[in-house]
Coordinates of C-alpha atoms in Angstrom, one line a residue:
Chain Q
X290 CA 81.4 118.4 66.7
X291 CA 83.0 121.9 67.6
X292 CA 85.6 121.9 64.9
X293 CA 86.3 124.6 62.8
X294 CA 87.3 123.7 59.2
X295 CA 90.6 122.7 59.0
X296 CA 91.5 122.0 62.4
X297 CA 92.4 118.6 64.1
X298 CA 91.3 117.6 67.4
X299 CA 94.2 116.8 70.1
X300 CA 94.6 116.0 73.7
X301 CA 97.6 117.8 75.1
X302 CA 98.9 121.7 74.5
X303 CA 101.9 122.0 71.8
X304 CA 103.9 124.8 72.7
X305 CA 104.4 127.2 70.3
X306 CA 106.6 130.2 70.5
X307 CA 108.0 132.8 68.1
X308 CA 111.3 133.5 70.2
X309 CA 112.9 132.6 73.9
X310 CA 110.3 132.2 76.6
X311 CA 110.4 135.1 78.9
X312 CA 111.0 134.4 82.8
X313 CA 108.6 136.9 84.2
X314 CA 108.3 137.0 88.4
X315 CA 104.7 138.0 89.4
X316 CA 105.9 140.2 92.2
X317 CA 107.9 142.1 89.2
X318 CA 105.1 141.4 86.9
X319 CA 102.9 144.7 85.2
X320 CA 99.9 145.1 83.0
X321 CA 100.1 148.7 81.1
X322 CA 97.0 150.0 79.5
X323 CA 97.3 152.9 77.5
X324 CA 94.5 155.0 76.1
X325 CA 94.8 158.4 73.7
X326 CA 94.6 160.5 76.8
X327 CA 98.2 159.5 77.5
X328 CA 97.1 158.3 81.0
X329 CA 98.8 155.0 81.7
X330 CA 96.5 152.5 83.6
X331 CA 98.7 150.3 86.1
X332 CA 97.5 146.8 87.6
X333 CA 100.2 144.6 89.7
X334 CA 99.6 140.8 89.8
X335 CA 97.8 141.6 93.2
X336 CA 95.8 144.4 91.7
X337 CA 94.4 141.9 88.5
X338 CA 93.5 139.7 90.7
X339 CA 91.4 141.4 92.5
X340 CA 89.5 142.7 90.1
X341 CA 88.0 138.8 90.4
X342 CA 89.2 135.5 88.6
X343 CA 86.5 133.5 87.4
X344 CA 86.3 129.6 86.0
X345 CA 86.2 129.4 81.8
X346 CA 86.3 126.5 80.2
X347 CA 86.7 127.4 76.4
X348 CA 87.5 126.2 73.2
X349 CA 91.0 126.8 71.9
X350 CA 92.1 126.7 67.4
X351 CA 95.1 126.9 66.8
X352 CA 96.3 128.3 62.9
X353 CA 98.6 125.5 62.7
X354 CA 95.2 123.2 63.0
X355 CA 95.2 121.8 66.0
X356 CA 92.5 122.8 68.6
X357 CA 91.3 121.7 72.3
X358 CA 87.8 121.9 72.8
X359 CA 86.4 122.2 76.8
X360 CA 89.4 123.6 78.1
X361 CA 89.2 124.7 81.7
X362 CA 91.1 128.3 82.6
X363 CA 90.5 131.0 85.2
X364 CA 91.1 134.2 84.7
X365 CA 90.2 138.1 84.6
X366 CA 87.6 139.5 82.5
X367 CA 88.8 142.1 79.9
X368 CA 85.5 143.6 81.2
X369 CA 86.5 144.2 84.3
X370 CA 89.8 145.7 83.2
X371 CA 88.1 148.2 81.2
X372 CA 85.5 148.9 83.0
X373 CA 86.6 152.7 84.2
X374 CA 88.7 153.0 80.6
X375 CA 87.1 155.5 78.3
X376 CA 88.6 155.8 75.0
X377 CA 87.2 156.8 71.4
X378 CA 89.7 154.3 70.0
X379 CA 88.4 150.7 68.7
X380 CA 91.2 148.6 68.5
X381 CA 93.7 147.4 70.9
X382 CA 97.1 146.2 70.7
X383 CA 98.4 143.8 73.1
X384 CA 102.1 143.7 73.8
X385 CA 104.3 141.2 75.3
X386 CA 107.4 140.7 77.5
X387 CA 109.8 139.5 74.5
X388 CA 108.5 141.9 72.1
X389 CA 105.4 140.0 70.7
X390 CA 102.6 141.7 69.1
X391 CA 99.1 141.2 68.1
X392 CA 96.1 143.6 67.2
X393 CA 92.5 143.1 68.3
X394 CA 89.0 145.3 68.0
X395 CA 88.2 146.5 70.9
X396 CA 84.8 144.3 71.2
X397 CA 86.5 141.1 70.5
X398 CA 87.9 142.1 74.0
X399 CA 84.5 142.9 76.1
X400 CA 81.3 141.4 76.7
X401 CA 82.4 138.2 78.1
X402 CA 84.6 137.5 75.3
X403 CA 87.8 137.5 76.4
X404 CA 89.9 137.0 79.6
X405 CA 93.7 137.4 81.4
X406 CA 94.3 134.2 81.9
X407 CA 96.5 133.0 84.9
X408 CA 95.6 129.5 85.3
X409 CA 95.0 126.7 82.8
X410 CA 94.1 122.9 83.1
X411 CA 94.1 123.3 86.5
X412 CA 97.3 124.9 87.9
X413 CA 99.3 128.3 87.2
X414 CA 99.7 129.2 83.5
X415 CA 103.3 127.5 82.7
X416 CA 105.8 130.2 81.2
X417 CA 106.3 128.2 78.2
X418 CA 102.3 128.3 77.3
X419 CA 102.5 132.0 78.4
X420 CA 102.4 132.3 82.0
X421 CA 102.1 133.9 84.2
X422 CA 99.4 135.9 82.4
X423 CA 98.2 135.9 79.3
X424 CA 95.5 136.9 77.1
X425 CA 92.5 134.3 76.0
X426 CA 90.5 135.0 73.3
X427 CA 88.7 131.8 72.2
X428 CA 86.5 133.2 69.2
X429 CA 89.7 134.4 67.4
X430 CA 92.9 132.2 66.3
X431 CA 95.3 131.6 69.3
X432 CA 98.0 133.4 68.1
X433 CA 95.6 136.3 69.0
X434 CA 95.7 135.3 72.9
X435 CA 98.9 137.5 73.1
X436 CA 101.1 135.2 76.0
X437 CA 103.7 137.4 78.7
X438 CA 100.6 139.9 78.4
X439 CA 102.8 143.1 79.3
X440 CA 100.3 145.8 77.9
X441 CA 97.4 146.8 75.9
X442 CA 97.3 150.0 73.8
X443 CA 94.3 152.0 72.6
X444 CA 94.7 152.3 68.9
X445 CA 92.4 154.5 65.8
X446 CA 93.4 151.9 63.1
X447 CA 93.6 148.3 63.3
X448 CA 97.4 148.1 63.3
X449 CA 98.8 144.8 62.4
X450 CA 100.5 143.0 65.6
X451 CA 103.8 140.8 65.2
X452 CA 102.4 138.0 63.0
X453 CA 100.0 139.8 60.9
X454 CA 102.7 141.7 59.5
X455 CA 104.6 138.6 58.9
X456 CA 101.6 137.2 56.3
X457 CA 98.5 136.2 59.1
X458 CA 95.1 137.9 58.7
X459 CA 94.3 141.0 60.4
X460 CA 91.0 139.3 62.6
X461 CA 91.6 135.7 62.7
X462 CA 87.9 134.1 62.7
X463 CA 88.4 130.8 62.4
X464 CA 85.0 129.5 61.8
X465 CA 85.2 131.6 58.3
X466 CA 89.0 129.9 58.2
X467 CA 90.7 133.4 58.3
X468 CA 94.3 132.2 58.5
X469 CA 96.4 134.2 56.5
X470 CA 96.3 137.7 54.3
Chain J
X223 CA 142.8 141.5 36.2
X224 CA 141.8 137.7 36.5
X225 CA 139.5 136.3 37.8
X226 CA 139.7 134.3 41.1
X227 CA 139.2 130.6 40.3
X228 CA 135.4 129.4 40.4
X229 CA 135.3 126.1 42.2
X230 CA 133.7 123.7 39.4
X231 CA 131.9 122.2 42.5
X232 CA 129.6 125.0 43.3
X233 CA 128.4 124.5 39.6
X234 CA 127.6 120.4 40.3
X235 CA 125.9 121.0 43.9
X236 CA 122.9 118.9 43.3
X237 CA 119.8 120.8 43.4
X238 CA 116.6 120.3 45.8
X239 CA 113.5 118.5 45.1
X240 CA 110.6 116.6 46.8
X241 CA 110.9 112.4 46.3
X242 CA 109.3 109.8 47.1
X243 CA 110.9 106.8 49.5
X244 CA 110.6 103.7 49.9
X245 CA 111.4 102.1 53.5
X246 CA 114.0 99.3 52.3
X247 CA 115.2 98.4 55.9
X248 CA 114.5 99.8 59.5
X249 CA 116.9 98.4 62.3
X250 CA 117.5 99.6 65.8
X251 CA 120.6 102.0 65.6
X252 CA 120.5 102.6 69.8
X253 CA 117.9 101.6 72.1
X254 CA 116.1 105.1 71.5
X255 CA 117.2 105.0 67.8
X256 CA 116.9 103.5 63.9
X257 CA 118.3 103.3 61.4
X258 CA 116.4 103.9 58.3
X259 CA 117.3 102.7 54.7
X260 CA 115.6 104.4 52.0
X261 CA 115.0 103.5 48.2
X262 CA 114.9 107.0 45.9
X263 CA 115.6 106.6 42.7
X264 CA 115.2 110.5 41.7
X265 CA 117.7 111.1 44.5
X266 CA 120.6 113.4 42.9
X267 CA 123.2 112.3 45.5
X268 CA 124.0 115.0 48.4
X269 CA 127.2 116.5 49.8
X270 CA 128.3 115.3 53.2
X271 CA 126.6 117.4 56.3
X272 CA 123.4 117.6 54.0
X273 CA 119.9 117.0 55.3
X274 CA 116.6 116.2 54.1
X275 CA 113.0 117.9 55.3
X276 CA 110.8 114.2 55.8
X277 CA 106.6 115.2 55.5
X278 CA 104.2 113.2 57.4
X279 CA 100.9 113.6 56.3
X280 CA 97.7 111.8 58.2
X281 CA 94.9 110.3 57.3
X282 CA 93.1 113.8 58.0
X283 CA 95.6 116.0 56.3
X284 CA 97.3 116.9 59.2
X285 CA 101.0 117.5 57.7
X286 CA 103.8 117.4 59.7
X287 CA 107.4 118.0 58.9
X288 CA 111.1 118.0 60.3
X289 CA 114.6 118.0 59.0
X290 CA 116.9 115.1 59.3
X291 CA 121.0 114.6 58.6
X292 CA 121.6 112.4 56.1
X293 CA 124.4 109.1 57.0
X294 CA 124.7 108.4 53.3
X295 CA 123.4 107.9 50.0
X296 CA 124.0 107.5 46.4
X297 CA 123.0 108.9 43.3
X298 CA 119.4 107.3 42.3
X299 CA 120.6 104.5 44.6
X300 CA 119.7 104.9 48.6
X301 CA 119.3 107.2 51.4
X302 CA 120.1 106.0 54.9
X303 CA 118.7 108.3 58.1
X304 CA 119.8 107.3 61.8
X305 CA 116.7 108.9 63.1
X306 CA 116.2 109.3 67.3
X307 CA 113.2 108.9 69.2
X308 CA 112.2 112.5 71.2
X309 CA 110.1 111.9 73.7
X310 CA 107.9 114.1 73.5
X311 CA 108.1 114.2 69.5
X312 CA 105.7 114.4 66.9
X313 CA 107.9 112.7 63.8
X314 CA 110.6 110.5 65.1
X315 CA 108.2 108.1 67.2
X316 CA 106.4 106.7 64.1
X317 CA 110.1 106.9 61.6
X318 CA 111.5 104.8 65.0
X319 CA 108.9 102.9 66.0
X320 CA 106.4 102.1 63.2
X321 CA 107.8 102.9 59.9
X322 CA 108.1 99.3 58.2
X323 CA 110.0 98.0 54.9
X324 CA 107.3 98.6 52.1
X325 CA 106.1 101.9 53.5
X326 CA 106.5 105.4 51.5
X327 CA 108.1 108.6 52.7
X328 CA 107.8 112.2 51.0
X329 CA 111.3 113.9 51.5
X330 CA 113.0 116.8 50.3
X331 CA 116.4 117.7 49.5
X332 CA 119.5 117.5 49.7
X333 CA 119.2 120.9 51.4
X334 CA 122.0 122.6 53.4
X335 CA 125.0 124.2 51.5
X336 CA 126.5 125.4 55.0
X337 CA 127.0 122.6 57.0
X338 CA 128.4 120.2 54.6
X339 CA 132.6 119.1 53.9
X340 CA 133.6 118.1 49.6
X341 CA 136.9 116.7 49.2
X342 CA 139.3 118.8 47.5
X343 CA 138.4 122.1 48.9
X344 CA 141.1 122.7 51.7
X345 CA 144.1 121.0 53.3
X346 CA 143.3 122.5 56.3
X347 CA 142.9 119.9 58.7
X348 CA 139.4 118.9 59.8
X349 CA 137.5 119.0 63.4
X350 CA 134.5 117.5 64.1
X351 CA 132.4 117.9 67.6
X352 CA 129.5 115.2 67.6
X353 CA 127.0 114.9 70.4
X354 CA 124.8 112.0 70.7
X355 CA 122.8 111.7 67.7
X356 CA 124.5 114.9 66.2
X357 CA 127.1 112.5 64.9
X358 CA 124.9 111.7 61.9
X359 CA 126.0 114.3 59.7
X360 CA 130.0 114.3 60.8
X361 CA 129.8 110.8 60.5
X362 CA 128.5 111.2 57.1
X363 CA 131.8 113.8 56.4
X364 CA 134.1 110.9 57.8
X365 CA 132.6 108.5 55.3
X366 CA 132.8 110.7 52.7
X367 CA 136.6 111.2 53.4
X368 CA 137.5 107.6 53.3
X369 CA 135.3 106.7 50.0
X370 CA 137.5 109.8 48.4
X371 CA 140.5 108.8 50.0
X372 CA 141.1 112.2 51.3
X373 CA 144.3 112.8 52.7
X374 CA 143.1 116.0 54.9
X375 CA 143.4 115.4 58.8
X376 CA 140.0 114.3 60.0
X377 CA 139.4 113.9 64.1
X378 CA 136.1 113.3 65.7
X379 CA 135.5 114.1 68.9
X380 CA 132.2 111.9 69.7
X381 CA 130.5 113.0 72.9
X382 CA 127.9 110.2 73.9
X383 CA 126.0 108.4 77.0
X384 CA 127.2 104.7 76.7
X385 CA 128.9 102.4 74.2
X386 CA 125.3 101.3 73.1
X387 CA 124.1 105.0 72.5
X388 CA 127.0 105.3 70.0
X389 CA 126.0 105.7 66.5
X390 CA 127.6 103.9 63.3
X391 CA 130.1 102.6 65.6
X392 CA 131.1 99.6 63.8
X393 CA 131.7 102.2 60.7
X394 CA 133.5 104.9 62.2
X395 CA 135.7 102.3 64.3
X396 CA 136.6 100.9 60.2
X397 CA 137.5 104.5 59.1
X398 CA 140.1 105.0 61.7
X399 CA 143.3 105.1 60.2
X400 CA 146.5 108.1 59.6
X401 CA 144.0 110.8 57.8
X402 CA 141.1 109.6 60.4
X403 CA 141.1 109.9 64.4
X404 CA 138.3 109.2 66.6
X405 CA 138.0 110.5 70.3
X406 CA 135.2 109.1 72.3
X407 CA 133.7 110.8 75.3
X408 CA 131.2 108.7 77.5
X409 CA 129.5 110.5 79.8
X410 CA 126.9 107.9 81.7
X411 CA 128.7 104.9 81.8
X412 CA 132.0 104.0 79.6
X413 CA 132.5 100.2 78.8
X414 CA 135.1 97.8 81.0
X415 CA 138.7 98.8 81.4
X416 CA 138.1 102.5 79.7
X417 CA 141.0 104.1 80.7
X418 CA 139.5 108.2 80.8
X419 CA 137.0 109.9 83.2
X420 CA 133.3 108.8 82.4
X421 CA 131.3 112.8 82.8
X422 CA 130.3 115.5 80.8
X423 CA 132.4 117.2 78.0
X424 CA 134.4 119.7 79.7
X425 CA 136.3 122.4 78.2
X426 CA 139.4 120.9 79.1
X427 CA 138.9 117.3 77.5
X428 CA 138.0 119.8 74.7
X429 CA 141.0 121.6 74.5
X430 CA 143.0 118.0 74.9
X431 CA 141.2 116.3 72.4
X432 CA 140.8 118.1 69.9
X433 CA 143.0 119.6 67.1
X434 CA 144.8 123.3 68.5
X435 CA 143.4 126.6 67.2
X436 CA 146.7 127.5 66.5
X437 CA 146.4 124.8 63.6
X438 CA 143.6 126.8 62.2
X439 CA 141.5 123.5 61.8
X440 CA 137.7 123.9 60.1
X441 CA 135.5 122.6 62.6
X442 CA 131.4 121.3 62.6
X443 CA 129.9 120.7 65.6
X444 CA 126.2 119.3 66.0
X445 CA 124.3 117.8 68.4
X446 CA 121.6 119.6 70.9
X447 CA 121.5 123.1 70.6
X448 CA 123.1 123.1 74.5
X449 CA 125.8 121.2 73.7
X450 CA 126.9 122.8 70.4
X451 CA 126.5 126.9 72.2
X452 CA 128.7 125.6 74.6
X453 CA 131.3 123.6 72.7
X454 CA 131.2 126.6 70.2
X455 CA 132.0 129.0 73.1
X456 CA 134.7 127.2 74.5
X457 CA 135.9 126.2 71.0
X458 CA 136.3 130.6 70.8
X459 CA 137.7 130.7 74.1
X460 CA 140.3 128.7 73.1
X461 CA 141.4 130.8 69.4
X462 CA 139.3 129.4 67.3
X463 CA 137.9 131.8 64.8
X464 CA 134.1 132.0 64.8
X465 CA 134.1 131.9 61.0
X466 CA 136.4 128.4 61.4
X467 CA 133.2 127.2 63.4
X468 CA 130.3 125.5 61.7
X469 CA 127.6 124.5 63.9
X470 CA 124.3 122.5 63.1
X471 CA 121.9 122.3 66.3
X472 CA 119.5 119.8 66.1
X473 CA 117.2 121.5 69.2
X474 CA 116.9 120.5 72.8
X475 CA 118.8 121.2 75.7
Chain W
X11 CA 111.9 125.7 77.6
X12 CA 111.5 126.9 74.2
X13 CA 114.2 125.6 72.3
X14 CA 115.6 127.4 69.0
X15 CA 117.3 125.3 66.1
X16 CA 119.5 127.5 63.5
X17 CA 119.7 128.5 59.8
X18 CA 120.3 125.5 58.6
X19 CA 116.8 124.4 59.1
X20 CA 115.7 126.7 56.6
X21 CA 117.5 125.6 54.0
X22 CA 113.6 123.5 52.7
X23 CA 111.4 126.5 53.2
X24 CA 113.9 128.7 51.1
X25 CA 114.3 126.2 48.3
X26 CA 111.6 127.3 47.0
X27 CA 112.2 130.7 47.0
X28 CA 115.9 131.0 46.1
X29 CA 117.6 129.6 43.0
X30 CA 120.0 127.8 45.2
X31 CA 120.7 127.1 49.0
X32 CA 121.2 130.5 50.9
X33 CA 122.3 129.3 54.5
X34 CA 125.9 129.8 53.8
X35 CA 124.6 133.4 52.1
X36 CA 125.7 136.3 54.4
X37 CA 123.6 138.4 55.5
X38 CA 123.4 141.6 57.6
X39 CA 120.8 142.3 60.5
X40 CA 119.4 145.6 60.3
X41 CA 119.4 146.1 64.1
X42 CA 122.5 145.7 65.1
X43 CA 124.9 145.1 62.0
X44 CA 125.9 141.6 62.4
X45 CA 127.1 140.1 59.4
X46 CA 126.7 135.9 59.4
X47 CA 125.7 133.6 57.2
X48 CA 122.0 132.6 57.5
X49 CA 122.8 129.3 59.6
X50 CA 123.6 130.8 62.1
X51 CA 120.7 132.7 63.0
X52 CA 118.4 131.3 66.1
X53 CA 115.6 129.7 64.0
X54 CA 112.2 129.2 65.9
X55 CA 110.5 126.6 64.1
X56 CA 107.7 125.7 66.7
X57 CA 105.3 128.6 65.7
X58 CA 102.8 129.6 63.1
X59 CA 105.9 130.5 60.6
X60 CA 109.6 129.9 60.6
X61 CA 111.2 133.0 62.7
X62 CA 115.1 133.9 62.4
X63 CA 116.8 135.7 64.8
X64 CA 120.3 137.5 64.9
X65 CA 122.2 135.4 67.3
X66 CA 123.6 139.1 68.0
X67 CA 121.0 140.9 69.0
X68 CA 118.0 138.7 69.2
X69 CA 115.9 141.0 66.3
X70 CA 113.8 139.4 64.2
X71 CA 115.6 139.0 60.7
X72 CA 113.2 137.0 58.5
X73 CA 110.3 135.1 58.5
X74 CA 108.6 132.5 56.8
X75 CA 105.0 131.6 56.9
X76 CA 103.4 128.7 55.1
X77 CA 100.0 128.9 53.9
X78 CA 99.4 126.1 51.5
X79 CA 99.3 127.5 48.4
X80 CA 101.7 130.2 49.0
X81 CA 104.3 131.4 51.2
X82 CA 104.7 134.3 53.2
X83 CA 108.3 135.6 53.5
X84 CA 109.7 138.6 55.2
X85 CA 113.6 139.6 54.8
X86 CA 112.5 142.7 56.5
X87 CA 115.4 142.2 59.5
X88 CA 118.0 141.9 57.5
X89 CA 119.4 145.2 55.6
X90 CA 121.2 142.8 53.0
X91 CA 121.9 139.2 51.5
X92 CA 124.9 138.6 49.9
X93 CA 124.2 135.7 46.8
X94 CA 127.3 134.1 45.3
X95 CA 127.0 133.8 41.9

């Protein structure tokens, strides 16, 4: 069983959201990334997806201890998007429409390890579970996999993100049961 | 100088604390409802409005928790809940469809010192705006005015699908009297021979129905949070003072 | 649609952290100056912590996270609390 400690297995997808759900059009929609060079690298919906979506099927633990194991998504590698990004920074921050926050190391983001996700269970990402993109980091606690992904920013420190302030812990492994501070 | 008088009743709010319940009785309240009656001896007693936080925990840990409005209780005596089934809900499916007599609760409370009516405090008259299962707590308010034989003005306006949707119907039908009026709204279906428009609650049955801003009533209002932002705006549109407006949402649309 | 309760649901959580109920306690968001009593913020209670909004401005004006053995809280939104005595 592919349970981390703690967590309870379930069948559907609670919604859980820190404030109201953002209605985010893809033909408005934008993905900022900003490096330490000040350059501002732009994708439109169009523009992600042609960097290539590919099938996932993933994992997903919750802190509040549920999780979903084989999970089917498609997405965009975090590869591809940073594949012509060169920064001496090692941590990211991914920003949200609505003002949510979270803080990741750059390598929890590369190598196959993480995607922006625009479809899940089989149909467009639903704006109440994020849509229309969001991030998907399955290796890290799911309030990591920032929804309304709006922007990522190059950081020196590992700064804490919206809910890390607010008493969660700063990496969120949760095979070692990192929930809190 | 002197001091301004200290209501003795802010000394004598009962205090919070978890207890344990036992289920004495479970009955069908509505056809999506139930009515739950709980055994608690450390139970303090609670002020009308209050609520209670009721824990679930299963047989793997798994905790779940959620706040309901309290009908009535006594002091180390009983607790009664009219709890209703969401459908997509985590809670109220098991407290309305498979809590039995003999079975244990964990609940916490009374909690809520902004939402709740004492006798005593003000002869202002009194509003009350219930929708659907948000009745619970003004229900509670109206029960607590005729056990104290408060002479206050009381009026409920009760916003509800059917006549079998109605909660405590038989009770608040026994309260009605000179200090007590009750307004009923159907908005599906209203029963043979009701004389008013079956339909939403509109601003104008609001301002018809209910006591006039420029009698500076206290109102509560609970039920979804939709319904109560817009009875709460209209209730303002109409010279209500926000600060005469307590609302208690209960979630939804 | 995410739906948001108010204040009033916090009155459990903060039991234990206050000597008495502080949802009628006024308090003041540090965005935008709005001055209501803590039931009346837009509570979110369908996330990894309790979060309180001002109804005013949307900010975040406290938090509450559970974790077991402790509890997380953060006033940080609000510039003040007014306790009766």
């Amino acid at each position: 069983m592919r349970l981390p400690p703690g967590q309870t297995l379930v069948q559907d997808w609670p919604v859980l959201s820190a404030g109201p759900t953002p209605q985010i059009d893809t033909a408005d929609w934008e993905l900022t990334l900003q490096d330490e060079t000040g350059a501002d690298h732009r994708w439109s919906w169009d523009e992600l997806l042609a960097l290539g979506v590919e099938d996932v099927t993933v994992d997903i633990h919750c802190v509040t201890h549920w999780s979903r194991l084989g999970m089917s998504w498609r997405g965009v590698s975090l590869d591809k998007v940073f594949e012509n990004v060169e920064s001496e920074h090692e941590y990211v921050m991914a920003h949200s429409y609505g003002g949510y926050t979270t803080n990741l190391p750059l390598e929890d983001l590369l190598d196959g390890k993480a995607w922006i996700a625009t479809e899940a269970d089989g149909g467009p990402l639903h704006p109440e579970h994020g849509g229309p993109a969001r991030l998907l980091v399955p290796h890290l606690y799911f309030w990591k996999s920032a929804k309304w992904l709006h922007g990522l920013t190059m950081m020196p420190d590992n700064e804490p993100g919206f809910w890390e302030q607010y008493g969660y812990h700063i990496y969120g492994d949760p095979w070692k049961e990192e929930r809190y501070w | 100088m002197s001091a301004p008088p200290v209501t003795p009743a802010l000394r004598l709010r009962p205090r919070s604390a978890w207890h344990v319940a036992t289920v004495v009785e479970t009955r069908r309240e509505t056809p999506t409802a139930a009515r739950l009656v709980l055994d608690v001896p450390t139970w303090p007693g609670a002020d009308a409005g209050s609520h209670l936080d009721l824990r679930l925990t299963a047989p793997d840990g798994y905790q779940a928790s959620r706040s309901y409005s309290i009908a009535s209780s006594t002091p180390h005596g009983q607790v009664v809940l009219a709890v209703d089934e969401l459908p997509d809900g985590e809670v109220s499916p098991f407290l309305v469809r498979e809590v039995r007599a003999g079975d244990q609760l964990e609940l916490h409370g009374p909690l809520g010192a902004f939402f709740v009516w004492r006798p005593g405090e003000s002869a202002r008259p009194v509003q009350l705006v219930a929708g659907g299962s948000g009745v619970v707590p003004l229900y509670a308010m109206a029960a607590a005015h005729g056990v104290a034989a408060d002479t206050t003005r009381f009026q409920l306006l009760y916003s509800v699908r059917t006549a079998a949707d109605t909660f405590f119907a038989d009770e608040l039908a026994a309260l009605t009297g000179p200090a007590f009026g009750l307004d009923v709204v159907y908005t599906r279906e209203a029963p043979d021979g009701w004389p008013d428009a079956v339909g939403r609650l509109t601003r104008e049955t609001l301002a018809a129905r209910t006591v006039p801003a420029v009698q500076r009533p206290r109102v509560y209002v609970c039920g979804s949070t939709g319904f109560v932002e817009a009875v709460a705006r209209w209730l303002q549109e109409l010279g209500h003072a926000a600060d005469d407006i307590h609302t208690e949402r209960f979630g939804g649309i | 649609m995410t739906h948001h309760l108010d204040g009033n649901v916090l009155a459990g959580a903060l039991s234990e952290i206050f000597t008495s109920d502080v949802t009628a306690a006024r308090a003041r968001c540090a965005g935008c100056g709005q001055t209501s009593a803590i039931a009346e913020a837009m509570v979110y209670t369908d996330a990894p912590g309790l979060v309180a909004r001002c109804a005013g401005c949307d900010q975040v004006l406290a938090t509450v996270v559970d974790a077991g053995d402790r509890v997380m809280l953060s006033l940080a939104g609000l510039s003040a609390i007014e306790l009766r005595r």
